[in-house]
Backbone as a ProteinNet text record, in pm:
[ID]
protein_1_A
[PRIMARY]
XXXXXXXXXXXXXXXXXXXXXXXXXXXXXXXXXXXXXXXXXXXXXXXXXXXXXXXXXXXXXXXXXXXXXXXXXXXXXXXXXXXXXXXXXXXXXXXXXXXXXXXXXXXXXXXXXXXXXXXXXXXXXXXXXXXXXXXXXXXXXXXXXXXXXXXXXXXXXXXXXXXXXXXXXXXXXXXXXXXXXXXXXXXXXXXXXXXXXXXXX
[TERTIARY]
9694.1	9555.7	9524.7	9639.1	9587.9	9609.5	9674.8	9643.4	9533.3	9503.6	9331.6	9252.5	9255	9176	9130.7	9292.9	9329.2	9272	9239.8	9172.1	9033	8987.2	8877.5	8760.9	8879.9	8823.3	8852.7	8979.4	8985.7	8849.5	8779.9	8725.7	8570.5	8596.1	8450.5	8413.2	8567.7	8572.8	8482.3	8394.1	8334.6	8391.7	8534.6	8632.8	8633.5	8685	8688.1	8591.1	8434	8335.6	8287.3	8345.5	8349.6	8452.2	8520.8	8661.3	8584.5	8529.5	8441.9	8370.4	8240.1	8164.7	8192.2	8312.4	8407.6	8438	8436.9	8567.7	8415.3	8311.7	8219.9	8185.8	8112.3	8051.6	7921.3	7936.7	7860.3	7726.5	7639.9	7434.5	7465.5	7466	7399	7325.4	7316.1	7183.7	7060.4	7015.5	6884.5	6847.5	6932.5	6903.2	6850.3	6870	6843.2	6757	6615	6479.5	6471.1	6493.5	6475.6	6574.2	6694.3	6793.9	6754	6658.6	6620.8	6517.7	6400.1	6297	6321.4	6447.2	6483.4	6568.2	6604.1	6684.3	6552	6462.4	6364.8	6286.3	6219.4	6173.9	6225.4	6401.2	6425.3	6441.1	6465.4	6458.8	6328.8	6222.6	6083.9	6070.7	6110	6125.4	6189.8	6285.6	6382.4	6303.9	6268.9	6169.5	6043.8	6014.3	5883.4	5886.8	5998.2	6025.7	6086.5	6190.1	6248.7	6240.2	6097.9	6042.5	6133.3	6251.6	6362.1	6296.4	6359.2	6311.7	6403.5	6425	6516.4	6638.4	6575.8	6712.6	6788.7	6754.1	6853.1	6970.6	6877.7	6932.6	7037.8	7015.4	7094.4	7191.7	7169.2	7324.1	7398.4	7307.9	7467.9	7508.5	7495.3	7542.2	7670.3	7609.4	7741.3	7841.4	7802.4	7875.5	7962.8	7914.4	7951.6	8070.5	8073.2	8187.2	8087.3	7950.3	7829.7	7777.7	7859.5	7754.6	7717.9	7859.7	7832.4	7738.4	7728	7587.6	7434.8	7464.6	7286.4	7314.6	7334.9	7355.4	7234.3	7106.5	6966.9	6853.5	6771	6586.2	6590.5	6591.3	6534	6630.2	6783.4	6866.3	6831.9	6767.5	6746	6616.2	6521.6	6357	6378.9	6507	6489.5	6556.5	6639.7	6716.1	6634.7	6504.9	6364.4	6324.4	6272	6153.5	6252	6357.7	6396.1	6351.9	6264.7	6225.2	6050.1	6090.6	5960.3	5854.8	5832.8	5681.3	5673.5	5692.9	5680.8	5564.5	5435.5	5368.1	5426.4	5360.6	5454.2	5559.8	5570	5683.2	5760.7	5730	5844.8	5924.8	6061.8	6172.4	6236.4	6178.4	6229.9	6333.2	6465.8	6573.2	6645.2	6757.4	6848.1	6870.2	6954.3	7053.7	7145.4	7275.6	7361.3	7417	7553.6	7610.2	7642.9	7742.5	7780.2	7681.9	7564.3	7473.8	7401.9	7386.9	7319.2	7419.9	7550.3	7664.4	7627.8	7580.3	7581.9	7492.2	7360.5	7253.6	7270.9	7324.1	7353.5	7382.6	7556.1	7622.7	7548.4	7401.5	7361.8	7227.8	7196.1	7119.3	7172.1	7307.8	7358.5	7369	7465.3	7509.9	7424.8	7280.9	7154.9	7099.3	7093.7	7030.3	7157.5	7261.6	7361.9	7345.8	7276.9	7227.8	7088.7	7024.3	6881.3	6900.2	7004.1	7024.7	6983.4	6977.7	6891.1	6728.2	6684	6538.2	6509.1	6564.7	6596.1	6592.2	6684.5	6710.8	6587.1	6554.6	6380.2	6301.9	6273.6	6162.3	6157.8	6247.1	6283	6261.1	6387.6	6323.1	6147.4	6102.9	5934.7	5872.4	5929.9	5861.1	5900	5993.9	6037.3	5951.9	5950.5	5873.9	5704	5677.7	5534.8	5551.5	5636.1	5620.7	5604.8	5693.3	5710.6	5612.3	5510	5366.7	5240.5	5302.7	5169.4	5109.9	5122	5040.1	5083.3	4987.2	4999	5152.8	5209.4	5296.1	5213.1	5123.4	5076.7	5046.6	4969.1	4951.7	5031.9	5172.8	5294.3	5287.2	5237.5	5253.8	5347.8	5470.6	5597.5	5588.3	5564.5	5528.6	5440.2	5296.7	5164.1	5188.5	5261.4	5248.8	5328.6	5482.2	5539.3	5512.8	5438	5376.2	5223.1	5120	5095.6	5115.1	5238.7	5330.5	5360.1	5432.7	5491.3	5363.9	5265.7	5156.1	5060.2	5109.8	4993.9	5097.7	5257.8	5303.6	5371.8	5339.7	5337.4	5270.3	5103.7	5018.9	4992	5033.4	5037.8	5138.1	5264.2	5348.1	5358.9	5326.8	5363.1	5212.6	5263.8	5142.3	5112	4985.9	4921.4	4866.9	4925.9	4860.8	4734.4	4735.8	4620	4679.1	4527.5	4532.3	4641.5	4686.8	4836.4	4751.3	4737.5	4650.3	4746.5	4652.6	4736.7	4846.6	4812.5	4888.4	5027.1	5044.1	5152.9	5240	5148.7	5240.4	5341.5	5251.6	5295.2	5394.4	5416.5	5489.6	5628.7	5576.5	5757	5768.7	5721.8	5734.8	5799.8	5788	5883	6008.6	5980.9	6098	6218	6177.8	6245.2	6338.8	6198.4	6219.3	6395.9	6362.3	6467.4	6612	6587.9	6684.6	6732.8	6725.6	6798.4	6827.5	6819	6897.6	7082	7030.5	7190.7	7246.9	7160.8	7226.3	7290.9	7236	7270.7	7431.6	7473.9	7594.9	7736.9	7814.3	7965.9	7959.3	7975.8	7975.7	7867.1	7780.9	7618.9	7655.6	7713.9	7671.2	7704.9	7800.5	7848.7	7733.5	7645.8	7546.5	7429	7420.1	7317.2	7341.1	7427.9	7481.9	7494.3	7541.3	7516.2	7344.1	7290.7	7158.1	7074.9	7125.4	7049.4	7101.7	7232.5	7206.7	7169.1	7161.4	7129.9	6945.3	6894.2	6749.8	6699.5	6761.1	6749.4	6791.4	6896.7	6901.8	6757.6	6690.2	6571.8	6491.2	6392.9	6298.3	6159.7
-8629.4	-8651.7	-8556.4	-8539.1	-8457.2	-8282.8	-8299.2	-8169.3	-8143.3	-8179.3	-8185.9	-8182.2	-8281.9	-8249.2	-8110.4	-8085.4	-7932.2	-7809.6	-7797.5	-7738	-7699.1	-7812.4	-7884	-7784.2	-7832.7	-7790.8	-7602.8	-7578.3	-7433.1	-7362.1	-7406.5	-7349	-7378.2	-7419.8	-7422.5	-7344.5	-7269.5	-7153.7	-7048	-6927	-6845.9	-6747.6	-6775.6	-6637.7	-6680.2	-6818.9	-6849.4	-6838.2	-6878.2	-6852.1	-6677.6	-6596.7	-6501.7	-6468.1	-6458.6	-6428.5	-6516.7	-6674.1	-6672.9	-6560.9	-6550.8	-6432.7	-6325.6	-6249.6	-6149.2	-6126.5	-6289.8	-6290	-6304.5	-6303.8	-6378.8	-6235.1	-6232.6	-6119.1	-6032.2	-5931.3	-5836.8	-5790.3	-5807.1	-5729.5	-5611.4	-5594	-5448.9	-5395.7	-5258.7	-5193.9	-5207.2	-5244.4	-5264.3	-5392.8	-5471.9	-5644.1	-5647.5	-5520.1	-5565.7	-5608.2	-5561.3	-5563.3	-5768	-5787.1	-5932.9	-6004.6	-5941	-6039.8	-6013.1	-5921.8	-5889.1	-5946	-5982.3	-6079.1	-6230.8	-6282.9	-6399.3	-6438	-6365.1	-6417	-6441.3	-6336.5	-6371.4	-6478.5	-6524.3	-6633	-6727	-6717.1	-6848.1	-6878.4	-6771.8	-6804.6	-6814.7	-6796.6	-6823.5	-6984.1	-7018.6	-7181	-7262.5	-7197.9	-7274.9	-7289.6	-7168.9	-7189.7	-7219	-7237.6	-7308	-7467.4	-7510	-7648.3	-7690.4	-7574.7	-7655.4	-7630.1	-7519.8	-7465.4	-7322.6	-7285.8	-7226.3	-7078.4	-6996.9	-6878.7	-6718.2	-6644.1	-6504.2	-6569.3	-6682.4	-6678.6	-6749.5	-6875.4	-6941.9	-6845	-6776.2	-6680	-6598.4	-6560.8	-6487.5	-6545.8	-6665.8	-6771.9	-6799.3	-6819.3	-6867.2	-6740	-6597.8	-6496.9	-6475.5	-6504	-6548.8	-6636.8	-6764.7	-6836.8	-6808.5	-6721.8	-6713	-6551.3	-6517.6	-6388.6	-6280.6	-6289.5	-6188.9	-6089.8	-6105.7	-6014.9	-5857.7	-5816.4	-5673.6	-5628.1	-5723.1	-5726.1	-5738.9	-5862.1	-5901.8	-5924.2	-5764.6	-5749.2	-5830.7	-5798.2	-5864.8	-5870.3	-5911.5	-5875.2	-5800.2	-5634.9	-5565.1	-5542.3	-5595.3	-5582.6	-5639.7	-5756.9	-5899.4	-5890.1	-5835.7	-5776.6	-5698	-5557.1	-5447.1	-5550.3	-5592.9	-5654.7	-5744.8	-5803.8	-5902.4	-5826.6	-5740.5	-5593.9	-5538.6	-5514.2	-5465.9	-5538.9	-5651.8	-5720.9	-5668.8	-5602.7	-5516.1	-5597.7	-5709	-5780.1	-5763.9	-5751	-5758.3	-5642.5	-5672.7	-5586.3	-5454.3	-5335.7	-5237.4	-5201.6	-5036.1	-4996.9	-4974.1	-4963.3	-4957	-5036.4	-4995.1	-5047	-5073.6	-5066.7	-5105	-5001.8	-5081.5	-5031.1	-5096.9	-5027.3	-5072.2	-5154.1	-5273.1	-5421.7	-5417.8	-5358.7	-5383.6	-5483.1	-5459.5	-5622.9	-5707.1	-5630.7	-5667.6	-5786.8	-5700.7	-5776.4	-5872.6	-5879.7	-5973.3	-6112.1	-6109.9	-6191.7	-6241	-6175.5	-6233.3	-6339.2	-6275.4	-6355.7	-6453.6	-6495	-6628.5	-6705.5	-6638	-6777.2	-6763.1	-6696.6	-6768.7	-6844.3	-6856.4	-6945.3	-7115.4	-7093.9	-7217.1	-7253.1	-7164.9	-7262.5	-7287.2	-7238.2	-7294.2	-7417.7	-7413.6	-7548.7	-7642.8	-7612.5	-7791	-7800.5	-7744.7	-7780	-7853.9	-7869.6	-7895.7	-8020.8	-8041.4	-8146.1	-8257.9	-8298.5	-8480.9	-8419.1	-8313.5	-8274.3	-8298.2	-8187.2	-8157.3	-8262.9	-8296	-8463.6	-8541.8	-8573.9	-8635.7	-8562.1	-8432.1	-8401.9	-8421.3	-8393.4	-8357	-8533.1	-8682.8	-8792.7	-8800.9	-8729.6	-8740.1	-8715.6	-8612.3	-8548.2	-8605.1	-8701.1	-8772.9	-8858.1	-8934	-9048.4	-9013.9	-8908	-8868.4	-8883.8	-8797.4	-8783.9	-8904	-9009.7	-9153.6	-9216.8	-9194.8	-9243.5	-9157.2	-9074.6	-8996.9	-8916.6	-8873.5	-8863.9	-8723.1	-8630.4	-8488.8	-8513.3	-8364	-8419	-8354	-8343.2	-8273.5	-8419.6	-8502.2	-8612.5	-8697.3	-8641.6	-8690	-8596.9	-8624.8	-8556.7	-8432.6	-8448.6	-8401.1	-8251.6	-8292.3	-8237.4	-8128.4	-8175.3	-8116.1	-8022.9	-8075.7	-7911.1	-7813.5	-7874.8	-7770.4	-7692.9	-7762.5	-7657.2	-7558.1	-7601.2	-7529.8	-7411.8	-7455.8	-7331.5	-7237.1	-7252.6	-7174.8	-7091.4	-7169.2	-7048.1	-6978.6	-6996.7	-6910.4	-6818.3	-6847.5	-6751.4	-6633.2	-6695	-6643.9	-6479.7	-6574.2	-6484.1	-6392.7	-6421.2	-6304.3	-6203.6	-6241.8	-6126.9	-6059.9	-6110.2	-6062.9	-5971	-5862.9	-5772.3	-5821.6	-5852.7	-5902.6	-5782.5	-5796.6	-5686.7	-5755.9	-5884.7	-5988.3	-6129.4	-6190	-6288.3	-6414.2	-6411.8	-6511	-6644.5	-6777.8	-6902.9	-6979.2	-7065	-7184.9	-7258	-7298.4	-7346.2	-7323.8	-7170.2	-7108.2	-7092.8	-7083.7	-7086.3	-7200.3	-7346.7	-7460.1	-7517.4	-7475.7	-7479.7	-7368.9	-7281.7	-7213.4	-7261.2	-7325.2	-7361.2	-7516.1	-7565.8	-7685.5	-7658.3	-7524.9	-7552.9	-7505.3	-7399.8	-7371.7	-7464.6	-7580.8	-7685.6	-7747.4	-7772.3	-7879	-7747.6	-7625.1	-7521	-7534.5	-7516	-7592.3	-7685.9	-7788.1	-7867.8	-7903.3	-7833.6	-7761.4	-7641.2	-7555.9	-7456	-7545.7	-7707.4	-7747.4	-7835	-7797.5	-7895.7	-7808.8	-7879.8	-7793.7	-7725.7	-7562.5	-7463.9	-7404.8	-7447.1	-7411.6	-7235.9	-7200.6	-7023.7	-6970.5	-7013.2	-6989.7	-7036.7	-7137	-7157.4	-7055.4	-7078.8	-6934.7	-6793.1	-6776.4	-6639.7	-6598.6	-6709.5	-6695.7	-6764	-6810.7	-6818.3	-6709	-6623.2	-6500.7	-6414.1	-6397.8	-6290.5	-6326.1	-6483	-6501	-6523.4	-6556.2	-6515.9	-6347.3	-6302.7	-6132.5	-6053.6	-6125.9	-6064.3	-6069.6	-6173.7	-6246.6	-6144	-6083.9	-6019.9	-6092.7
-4748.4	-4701.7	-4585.5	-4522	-4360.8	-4422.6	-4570.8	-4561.8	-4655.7	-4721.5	-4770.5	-4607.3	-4599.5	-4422.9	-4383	-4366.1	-4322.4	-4387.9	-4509.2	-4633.5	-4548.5	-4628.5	-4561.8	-4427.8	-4355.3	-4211.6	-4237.8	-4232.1	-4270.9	-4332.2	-4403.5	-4515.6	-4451.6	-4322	-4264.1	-4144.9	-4145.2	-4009.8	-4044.4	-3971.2	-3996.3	-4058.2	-4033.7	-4081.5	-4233.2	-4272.9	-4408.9	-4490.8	-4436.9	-4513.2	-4531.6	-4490.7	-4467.9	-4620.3	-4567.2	-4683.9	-4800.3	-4769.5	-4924.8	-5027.9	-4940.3	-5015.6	-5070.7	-4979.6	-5032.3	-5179.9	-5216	-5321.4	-5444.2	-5381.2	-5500	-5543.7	-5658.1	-5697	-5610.1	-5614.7	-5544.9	-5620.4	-5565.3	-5633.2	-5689.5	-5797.9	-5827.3	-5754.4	-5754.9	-5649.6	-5697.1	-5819.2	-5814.8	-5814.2	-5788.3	-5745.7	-5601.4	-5498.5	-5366.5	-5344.4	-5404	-5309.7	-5341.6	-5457.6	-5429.2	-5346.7	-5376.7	-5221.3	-5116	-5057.5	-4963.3	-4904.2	-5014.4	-4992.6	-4994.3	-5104.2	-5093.2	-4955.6	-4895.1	-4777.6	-4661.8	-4683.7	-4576.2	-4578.8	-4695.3	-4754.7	-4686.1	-4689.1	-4687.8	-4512.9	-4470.8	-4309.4	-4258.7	-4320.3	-4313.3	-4333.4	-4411.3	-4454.5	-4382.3	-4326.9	-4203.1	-4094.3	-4054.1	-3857.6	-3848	-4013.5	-3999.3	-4007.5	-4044.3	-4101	-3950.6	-3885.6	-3733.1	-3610	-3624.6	-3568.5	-3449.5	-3489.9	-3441.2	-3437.6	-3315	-3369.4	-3338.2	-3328.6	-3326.9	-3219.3	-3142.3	-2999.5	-3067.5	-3180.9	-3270	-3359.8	-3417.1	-3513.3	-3452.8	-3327.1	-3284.4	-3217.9	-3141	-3073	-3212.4	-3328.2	-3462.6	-3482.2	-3531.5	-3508	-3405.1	-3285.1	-3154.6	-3239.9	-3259.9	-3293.3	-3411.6	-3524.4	-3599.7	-3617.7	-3468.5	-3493.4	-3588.2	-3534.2	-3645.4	-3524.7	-3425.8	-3320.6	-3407.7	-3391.4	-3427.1	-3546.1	-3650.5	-3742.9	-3729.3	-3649.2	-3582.7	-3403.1	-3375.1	-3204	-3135.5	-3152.8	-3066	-3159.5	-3122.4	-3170.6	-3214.9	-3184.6	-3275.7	-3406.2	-3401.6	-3523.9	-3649.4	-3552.4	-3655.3	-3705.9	-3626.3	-3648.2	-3812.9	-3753.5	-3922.2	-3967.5	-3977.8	-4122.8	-4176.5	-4100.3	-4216.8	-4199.5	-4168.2	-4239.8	-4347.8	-4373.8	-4487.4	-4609.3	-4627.6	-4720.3	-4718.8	-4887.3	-4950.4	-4926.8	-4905.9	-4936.8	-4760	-4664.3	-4560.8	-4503	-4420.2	-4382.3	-4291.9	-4280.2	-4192.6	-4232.8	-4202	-4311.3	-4114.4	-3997.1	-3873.6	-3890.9	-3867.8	-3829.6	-3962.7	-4135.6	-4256.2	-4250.5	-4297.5	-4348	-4453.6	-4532.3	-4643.1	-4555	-4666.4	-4641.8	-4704.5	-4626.4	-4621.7	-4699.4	-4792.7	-4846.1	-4721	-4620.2	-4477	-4422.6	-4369.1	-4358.3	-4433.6	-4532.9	-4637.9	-4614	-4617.8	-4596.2	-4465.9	-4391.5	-4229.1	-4219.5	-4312	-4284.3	-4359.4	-4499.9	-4579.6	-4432.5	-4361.1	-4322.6	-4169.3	-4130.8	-4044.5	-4079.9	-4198.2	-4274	-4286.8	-4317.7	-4364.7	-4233.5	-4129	-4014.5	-3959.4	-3958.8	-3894.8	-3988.3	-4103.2	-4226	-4207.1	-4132	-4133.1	-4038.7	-3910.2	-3739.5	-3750.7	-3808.2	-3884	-4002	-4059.6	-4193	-4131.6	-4062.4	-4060.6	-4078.9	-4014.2	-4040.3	-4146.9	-4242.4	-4368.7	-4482.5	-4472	-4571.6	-4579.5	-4406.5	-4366.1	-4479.3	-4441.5	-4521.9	-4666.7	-4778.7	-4904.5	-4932.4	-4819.8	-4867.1	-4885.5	-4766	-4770.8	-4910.9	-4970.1	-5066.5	-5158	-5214.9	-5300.7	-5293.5	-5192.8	-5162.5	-5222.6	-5212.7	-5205.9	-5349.9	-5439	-5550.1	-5644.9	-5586.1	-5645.6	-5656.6	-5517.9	-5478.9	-5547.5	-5656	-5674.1	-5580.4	-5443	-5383.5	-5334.8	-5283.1	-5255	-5121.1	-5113.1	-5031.5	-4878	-4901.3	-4777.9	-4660	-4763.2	-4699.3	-4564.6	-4580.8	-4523.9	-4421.1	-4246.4	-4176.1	-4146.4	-4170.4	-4162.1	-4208.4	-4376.8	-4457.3	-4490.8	-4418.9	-4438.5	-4292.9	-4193.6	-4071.8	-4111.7	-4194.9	-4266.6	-4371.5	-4465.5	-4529.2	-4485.7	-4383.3	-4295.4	-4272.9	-4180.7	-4097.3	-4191.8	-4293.2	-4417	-4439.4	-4525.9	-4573.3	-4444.3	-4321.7	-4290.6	-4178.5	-4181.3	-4121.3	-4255.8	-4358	-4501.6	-4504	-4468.3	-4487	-4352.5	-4286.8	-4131.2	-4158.5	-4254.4	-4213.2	-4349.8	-4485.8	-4597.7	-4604.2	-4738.3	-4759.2	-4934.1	-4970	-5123.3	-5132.4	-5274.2	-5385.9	-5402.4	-5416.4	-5458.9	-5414.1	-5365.7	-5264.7	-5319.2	-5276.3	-5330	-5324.7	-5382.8	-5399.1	-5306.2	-5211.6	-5107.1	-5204.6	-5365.7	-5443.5	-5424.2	-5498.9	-5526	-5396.5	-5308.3	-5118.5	-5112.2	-5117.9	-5123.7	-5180.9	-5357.6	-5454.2	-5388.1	-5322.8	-5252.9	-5203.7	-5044.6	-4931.7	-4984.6	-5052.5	-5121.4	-5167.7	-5298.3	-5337	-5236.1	-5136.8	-5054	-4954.6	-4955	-4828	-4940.4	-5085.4	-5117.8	-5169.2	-5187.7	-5148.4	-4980.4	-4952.8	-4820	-4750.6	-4826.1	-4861.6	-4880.6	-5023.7	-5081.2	-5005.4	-4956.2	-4812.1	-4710.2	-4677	-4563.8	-4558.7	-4677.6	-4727.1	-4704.1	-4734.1	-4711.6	-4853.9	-4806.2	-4941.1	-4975	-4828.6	-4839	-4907	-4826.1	-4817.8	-4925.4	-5037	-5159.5	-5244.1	-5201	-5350.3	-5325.5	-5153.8	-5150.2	-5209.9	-5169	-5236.7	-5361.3	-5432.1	-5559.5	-5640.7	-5595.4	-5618.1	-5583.9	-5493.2	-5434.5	-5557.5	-5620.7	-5691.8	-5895.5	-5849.7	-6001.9	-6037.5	-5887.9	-5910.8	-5907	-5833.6	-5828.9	-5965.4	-6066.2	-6179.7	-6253.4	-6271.2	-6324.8	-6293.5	-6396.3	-6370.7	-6319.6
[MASK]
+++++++++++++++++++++++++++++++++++++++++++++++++++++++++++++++++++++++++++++++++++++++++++++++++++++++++++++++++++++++++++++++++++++++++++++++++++++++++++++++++++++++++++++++++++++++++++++++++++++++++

């Protein structure tokens, strides 16, 4: 039992989740531009839901033995401008596998610092769903999805006006995708959800 324990805990060190991803399969190069937009998405969904913002991102980085990847602000600034839907081409650069890895496990270790939020909201939206009733209705709910579409629409660039609908409908499924980010093994389902929606045309 204490060495299951031991497993366990091992496999929740930054070094181990690290040596995870390693071992998982790697993007093709023309999968990036969507792992690139899906990672931003989803940290868009996080600081709008826990209202967290670059100083979070960057203390789990600390925490996570990620300095030398996401050193400050402006590291962490290009590596979400490297995501194509993003307005302004300053500061856009390639993403790194290195980096792409960094940002999963400071996604997750930020969505299991946040999991009672989390759980709250997704019960909300269950609840809503059970009730018939929009989930906006549900305070919680309705500032988070809010926040989502209109820090959506400040930073992303439309070919054509994207509908509050379709905002809403991400900004959910996102909300119950992190969820499963917020669990033990979070960064392995992200990772591999990042490159099995990026195959998808």
């Amino acid at each position: 039992m204490l060495k299951v324990m031991q497993t366990a805990a091992d496999s929740a060190t930054p070094n181990a989740q690290w040596e995870d991803l390693i071992k998982l399969p790697t993007p093709n190069v023309v999968e990036w531009d969507n792992i690139k937009t899906q990672l931003d998405l989803v940290l868009l969904a996080l600081e709008t839901l826990t209202g967290i913002g670059s100083e979070a991102m960057l203390s789990a980085a600390a925490n996570l033995n990620l300095e030398s990847k996401v050193p400050d602000r402006v590291a962490l600034w290009r590596l979400r401008q490297s995501n194509p839907l993003r307005k302004g081409q300053g500061g856009r650069k390639k993403l790194d596998v290195e980096e792409a890895r960094s940002l999963v496990l400071i996604i997750c270790y930020l969505a299991q610092q946040h999991q009672e939020l989390i759980r709250r909201a997704v019960g909300l939206l269950e609840q809503m769903a059970g009730k018939n009733r929009e989930p906006h209705q549900a305070a919680l709910l309705g500032d988070y999805i809010d926040a989502f579409c209109n820090t959506y629409q400040e930073r992303m660039e439309e070919d054509e006006q994207i509908s509050t609908d379709l905002l809403t409908h991400l900004a959910l499924k996102l909300l119950v995708d992190l969820l499963f980010y917020s669990a033990p093994g979070g960064h392995r389902r992200l990772w591999l959800a990042l490159i099995d929606r990026s195959a998808k045309p």
